PDB file of C-alpha atoms in Angstrom:
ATOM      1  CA  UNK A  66       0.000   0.000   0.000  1.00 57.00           C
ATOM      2  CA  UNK A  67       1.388   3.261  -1.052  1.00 90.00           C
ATOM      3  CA  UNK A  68       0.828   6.626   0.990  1.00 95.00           C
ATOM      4  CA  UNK A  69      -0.182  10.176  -0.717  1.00 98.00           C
ATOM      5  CA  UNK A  70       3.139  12.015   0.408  1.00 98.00           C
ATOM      6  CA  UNK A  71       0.940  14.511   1.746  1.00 98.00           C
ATOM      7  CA  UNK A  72      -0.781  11.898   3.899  1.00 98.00           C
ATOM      8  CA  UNK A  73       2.684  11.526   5.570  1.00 98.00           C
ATOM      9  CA  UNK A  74       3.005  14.928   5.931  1.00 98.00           C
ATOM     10  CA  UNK A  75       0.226  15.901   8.031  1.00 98.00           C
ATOM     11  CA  UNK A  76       0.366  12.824  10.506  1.00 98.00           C
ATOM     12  CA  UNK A  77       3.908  13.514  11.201  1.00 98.00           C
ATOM     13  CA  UNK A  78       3.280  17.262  11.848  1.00 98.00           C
ATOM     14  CA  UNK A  79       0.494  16.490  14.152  1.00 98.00           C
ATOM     15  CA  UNK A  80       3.431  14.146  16.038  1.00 97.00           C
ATOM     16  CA  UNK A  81       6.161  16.974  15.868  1.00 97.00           C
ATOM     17  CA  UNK A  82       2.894  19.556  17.111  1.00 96.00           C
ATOM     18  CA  UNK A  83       2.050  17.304  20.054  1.00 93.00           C
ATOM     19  CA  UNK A  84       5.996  16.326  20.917  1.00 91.00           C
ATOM     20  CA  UNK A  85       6.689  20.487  20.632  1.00 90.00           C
ATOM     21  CA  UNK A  86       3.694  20.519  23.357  1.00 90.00           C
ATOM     22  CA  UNK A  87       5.000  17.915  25.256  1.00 87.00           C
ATOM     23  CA  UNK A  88       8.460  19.474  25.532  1.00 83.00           C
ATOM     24  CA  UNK A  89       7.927  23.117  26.156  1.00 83.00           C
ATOM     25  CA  UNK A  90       4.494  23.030  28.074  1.00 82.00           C
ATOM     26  CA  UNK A  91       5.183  19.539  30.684  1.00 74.00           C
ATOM     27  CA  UNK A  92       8.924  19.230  30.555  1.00 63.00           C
ATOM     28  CA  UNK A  93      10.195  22.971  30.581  1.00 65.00           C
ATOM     29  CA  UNK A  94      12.183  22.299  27.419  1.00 60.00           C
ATOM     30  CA  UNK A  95      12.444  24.278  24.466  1.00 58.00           C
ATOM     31  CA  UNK A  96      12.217  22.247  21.410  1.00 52.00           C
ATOM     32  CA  UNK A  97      13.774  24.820  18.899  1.00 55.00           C
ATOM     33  CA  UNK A  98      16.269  25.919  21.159  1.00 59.00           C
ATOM     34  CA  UNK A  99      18.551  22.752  22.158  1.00 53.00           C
ATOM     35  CA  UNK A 100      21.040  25.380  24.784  1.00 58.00           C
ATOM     36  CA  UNK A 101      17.776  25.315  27.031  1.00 53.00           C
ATOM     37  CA  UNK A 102      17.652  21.807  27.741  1.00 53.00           C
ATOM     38  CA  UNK A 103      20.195  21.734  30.581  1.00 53.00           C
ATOM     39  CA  UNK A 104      23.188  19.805  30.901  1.00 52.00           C
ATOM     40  CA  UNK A 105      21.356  16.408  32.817  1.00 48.00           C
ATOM     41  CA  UNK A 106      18.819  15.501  29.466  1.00 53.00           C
ATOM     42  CA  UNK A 107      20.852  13.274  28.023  1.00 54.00           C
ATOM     43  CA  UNK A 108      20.350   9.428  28.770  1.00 54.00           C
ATOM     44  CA  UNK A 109      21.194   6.222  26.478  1.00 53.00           C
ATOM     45  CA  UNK A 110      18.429   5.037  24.626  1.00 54.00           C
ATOM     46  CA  UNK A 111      18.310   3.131  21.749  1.00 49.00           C
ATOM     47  CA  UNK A 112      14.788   4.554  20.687  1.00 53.00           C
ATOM     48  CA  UNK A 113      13.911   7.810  19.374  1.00 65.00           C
ATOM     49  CA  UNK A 114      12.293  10.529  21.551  1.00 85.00           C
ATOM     50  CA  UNK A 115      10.426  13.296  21.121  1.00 87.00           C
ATOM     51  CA  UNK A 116      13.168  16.019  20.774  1.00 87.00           C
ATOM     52  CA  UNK A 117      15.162  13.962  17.983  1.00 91.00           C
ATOM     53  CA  UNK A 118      11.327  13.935  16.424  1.00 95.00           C
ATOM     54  CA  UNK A 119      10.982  17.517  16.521  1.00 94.00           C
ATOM     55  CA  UNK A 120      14.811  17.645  15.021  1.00 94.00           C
ATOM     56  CA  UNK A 121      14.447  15.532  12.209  1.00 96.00           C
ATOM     57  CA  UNK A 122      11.158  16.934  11.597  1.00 98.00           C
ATOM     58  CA  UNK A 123      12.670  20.224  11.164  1.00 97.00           C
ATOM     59  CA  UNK A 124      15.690  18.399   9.145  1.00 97.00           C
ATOM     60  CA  UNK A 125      13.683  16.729   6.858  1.00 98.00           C
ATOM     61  CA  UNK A 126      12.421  20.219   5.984  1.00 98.00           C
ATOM     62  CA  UNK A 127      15.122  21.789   5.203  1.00 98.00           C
ATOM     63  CA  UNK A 128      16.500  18.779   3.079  1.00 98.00           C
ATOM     64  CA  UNK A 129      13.109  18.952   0.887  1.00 98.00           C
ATOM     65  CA  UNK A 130      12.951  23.060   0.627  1.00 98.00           C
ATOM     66  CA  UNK A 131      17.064  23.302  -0.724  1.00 97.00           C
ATOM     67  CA  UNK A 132      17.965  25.717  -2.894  1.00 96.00           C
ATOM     68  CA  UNK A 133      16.898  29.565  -4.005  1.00 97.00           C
ATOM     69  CA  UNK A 134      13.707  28.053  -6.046  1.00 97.00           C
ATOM     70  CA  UNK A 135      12.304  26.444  -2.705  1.00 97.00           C
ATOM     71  CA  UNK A 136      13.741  29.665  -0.201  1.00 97.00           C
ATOM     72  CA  UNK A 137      10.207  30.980   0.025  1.00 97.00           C
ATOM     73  CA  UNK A 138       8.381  28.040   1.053  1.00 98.00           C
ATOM     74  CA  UNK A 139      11.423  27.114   3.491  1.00 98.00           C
ATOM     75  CA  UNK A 140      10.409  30.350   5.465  1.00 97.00           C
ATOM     76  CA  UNK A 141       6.440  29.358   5.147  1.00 98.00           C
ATOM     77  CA  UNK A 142       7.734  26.056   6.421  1.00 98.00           C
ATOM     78  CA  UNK A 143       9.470  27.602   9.311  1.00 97.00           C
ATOM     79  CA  UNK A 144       7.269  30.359  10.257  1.00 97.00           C
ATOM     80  CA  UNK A 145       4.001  28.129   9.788  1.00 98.00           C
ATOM     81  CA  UNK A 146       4.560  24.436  10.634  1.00 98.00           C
ATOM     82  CA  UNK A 147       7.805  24.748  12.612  1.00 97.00           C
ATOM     83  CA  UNK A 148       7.038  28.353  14.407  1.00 95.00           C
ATOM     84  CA  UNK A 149       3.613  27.345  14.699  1.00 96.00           C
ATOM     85  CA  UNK A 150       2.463  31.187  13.370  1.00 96.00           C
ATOM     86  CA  UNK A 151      -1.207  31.322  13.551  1.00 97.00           C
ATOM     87  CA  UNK A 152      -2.635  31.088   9.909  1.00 97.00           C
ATOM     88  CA  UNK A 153      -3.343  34.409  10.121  1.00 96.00           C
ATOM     89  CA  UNK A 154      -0.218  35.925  11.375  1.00 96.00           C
ATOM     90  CA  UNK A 155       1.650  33.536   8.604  1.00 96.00           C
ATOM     91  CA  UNK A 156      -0.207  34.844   5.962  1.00 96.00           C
ATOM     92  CA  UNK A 157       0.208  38.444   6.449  1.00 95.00           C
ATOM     93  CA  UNK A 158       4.132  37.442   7.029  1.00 93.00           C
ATOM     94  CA  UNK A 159       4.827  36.358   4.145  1.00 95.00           C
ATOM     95  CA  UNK A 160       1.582  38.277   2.030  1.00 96.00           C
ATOM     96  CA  UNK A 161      -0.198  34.986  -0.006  1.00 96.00           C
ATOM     97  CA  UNK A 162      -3.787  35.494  -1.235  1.00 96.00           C
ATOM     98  CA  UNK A 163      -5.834  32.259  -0.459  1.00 96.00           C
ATOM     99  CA  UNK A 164      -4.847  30.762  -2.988  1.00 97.00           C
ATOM    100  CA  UNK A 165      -1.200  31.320  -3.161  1.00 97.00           C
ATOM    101  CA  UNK A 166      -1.189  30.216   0.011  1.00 97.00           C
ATOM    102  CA  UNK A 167      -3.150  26.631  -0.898  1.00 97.00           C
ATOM    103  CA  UNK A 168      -0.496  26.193  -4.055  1.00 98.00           C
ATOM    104  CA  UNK A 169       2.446  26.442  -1.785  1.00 98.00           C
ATOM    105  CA  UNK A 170       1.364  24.550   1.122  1.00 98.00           C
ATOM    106  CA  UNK A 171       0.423  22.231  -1.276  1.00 98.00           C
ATOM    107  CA  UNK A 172       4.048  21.755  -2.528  1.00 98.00           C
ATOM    108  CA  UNK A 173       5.647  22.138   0.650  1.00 98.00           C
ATOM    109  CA  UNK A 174       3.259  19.087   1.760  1.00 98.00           C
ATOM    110  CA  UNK A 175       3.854  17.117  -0.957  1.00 98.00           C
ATOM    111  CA  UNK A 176       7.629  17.705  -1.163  1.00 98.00           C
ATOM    112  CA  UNK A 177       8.318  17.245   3.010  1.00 98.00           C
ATOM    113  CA  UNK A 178       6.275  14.457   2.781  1.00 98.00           C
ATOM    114  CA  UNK A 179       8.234  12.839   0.030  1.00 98.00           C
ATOM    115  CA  UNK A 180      11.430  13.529   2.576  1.00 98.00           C
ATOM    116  CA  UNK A 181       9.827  12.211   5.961  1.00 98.00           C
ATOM    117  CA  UNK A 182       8.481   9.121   3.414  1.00 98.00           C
ATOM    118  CA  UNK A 183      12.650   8.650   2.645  1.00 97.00           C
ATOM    119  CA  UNK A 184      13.699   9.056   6.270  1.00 96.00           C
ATOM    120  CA  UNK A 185      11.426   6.953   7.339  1.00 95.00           C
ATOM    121  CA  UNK A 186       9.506   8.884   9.650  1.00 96.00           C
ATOM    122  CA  UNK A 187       6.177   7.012   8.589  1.00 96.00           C
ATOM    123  CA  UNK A 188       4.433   5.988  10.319  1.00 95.00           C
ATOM    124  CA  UNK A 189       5.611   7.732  13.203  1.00 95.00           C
ATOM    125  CA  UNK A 190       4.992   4.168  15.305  1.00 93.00           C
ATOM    126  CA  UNK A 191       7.934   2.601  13.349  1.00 91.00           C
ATOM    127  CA  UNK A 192      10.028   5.589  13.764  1.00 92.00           C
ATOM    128  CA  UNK A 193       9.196   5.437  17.746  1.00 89.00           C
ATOM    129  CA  UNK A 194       9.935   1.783  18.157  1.00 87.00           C
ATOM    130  CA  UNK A 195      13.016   1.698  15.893  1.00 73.00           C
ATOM    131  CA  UNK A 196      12.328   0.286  13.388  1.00 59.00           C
ATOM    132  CA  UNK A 197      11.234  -2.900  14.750  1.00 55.00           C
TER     133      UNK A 197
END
Protein backbone atom coordinates (compact mmCIF):
# COMPACT_ATOMS: atom_id res chain seq x y z
CA UNK A 1 0.00 0.00 0.00
CA UNK A 2 1.39 3.26 -1.05
CA UNK A 3 0.83 6.63 0.99
CA UNK A 4 -0.18 10.18 -0.72
CA UNK A 5 3.14 12.02 0.41
CA UNK A 6 0.94 14.51 1.75
CA UNK A 7 -0.78 11.90 3.90
CA UNK A 8 2.68 11.53 5.57
CA UNK A 9 3.01 14.93 5.93
CA UNK A 10 0.23 15.90 8.03
CA UNK A 11 0.37 12.82 10.51
CA UNK A 12 3.91 13.51 11.20
CA UNK A 13 3.28 17.26 11.85
CA UNK A 14 0.49 16.49 14.15
CA UNK A 15 3.43 14.15 16.04
CA UNK A 16 6.16 16.97 15.87
CA UNK A 17 2.89 19.56 17.11
CA UNK A 18 2.05 17.30 20.05
CA UNK A 19 6.00 16.33 20.92
CA UNK A 20 6.69 20.49 20.63
CA UNK A 21 3.69 20.52 23.36
CA UNK A 22 5.00 17.91 25.26
CA UNK A 23 8.46 19.47 25.53
CA UNK A 24 7.93 23.12 26.16
CA UNK A 25 4.49 23.03 28.07
CA UNK A 26 5.18 19.54 30.68
CA UNK A 27 8.92 19.23 30.55
CA UNK A 28 10.19 22.97 30.58
CA UNK A 29 12.18 22.30 27.42
CA UNK A 30 12.44 24.28 24.47
CA UNK A 31 12.22 22.25 21.41
CA UNK A 32 13.77 24.82 18.90
CA UNK A 33 16.27 25.92 21.16
CA UNK A 34 18.55 22.75 22.16
CA UNK A 35 21.04 25.38 24.78
CA UNK A 36 17.78 25.31 27.03
CA UNK A 37 17.65 21.81 27.74
CA UNK A 38 20.19 21.73 30.58
CA UNK A 39 23.19 19.81 30.90
CA UNK A 40 21.36 16.41 32.82
CA UNK A 41 18.82 15.50 29.47
CA UNK A 42 20.85 13.27 28.02
CA UNK A 43 20.35 9.43 28.77
CA UNK A 44 21.19 6.22 26.48
CA UNK A 45 18.43 5.04 24.63
CA UNK A 46 18.31 3.13 21.75
CA UNK A 47 14.79 4.55 20.69
CA UNK A 48 13.91 7.81 19.37
CA UNK A 49 12.29 10.53 21.55
CA UNK A 50 10.43 13.30 21.12
CA UNK A 51 13.17 16.02 20.77
CA UNK A 52 15.16 13.96 17.98
CA UNK A 53 11.33 13.94 16.42
CA UNK A 54 10.98 17.52 16.52
CA UNK A 55 14.81 17.64 15.02
CA UNK A 56 14.45 15.53 12.21
CA UNK A 57 11.16 16.93 11.60
CA UNK A 58 12.67 20.22 11.16
CA UNK A 59 15.69 18.40 9.14
CA UNK A 60 13.68 16.73 6.86
CA UNK A 61 12.42 20.22 5.98
CA UNK A 62 15.12 21.79 5.20
CA UNK A 63 16.50 18.78 3.08
CA UNK A 64 13.11 18.95 0.89
CA UNK A 65 12.95 23.06 0.63
CA UNK A 66 17.06 23.30 -0.72
CA UNK A 67 17.96 25.72 -2.89
CA UNK A 68 16.90 29.56 -4.01
CA UNK A 69 13.71 28.05 -6.05
CA UNK A 70 12.30 26.44 -2.71
CA UNK A 71 13.74 29.67 -0.20
CA UNK A 72 10.21 30.98 0.02
CA UNK A 73 8.38 28.04 1.05
CA UNK A 74 11.42 27.11 3.49
CA UNK A 75 10.41 30.35 5.47
CA UNK A 76 6.44 29.36 5.15
CA UNK A 77 7.73 26.06 6.42
CA UNK A 78 9.47 27.60 9.31
CA UNK A 79 7.27 30.36 10.26
CA UNK A 80 4.00 28.13 9.79
CA UNK A 81 4.56 24.44 10.63
CA UNK A 82 7.81 24.75 12.61
CA UNK A 83 7.04 28.35 14.41
CA UNK A 84 3.61 27.35 14.70
CA UNK A 85 2.46 31.19 13.37
CA UNK A 86 -1.21 31.32 13.55
CA UNK A 87 -2.63 31.09 9.91
CA UNK A 88 -3.34 34.41 10.12
CA UNK A 89 -0.22 35.92 11.38
CA UNK A 90 1.65 33.54 8.60
CA UNK A 91 -0.21 34.84 5.96
CA UNK A 92 0.21 38.44 6.45
CA UNK A 93 4.13 37.44 7.03
CA UNK A 94 4.83 36.36 4.14
CA UNK A 95 1.58 38.28 2.03
CA UNK A 96 -0.20 34.99 -0.01
CA UNK A 97 -3.79 35.49 -1.24
CA UNK A 98 -5.83 32.26 -0.46
CA UNK A 99 -4.85 30.76 -2.99
CA UNK A 100 -1.20 31.32 -3.16
CA UNK A 101 -1.19 30.22 0.01
CA UNK A 102 -3.15 26.63 -0.90
CA UNK A 103 -0.50 26.19 -4.06
CA UNK A 104 2.45 26.44 -1.79
CA UNK A 105 1.36 24.55 1.12
CA UNK A 106 0.42 22.23 -1.28
CA UNK A 107 4.05 21.75 -2.53
CA UNK A 108 5.65 22.14 0.65
CA UNK A 109 3.26 19.09 1.76
CA UNK A 110 3.85 17.12 -0.96
CA UNK A 111 7.63 17.70 -1.16
CA UNK A 112 8.32 17.25 3.01
CA UNK A 113 6.27 14.46 2.78
CA UNK A 114 8.23 12.84 0.03
CA UNK A 115 11.43 13.53 2.58
CA UNK A 116 9.83 12.21 5.96
CA UNK A 117 8.48 9.12 3.41
CA UNK A 118 12.65 8.65 2.65
CA UNK A 119 13.70 9.06 6.27
CA UNK A 120 11.43 6.95 7.34
CA UNK A 121 9.51 8.88 9.65
CA UNK A 122 6.18 7.01 8.59
CA UNK A 123 4.43 5.99 10.32
CA UNK A 124 5.61 7.73 13.20
CA UNK A 125 4.99 4.17 15.31
CA UNK A 126 7.93 2.60 13.35
CA UNK A 127 10.03 5.59 13.76
CA UNK A 128 9.20 5.44 17.75
CA UNK A 129 9.94 1.78 18.16
CA UNK A 130 13.02 1.70 15.89
CA UNK A 131 12.33 0.29 13.39
CA UNK A 132 11.23 -2.90 14.75
Amino acid sequence: MSVKPELAFDVCWEVYRGAREVLETKRGISALNWKDTGKFLWKPDYRPRLNEWVADFALAGRAALEGERWASRMILFRTYYLGLAPYDAARKIMELSERGWLNWTDEIRRRCGEELLRRGMFPPKKYFSGGE
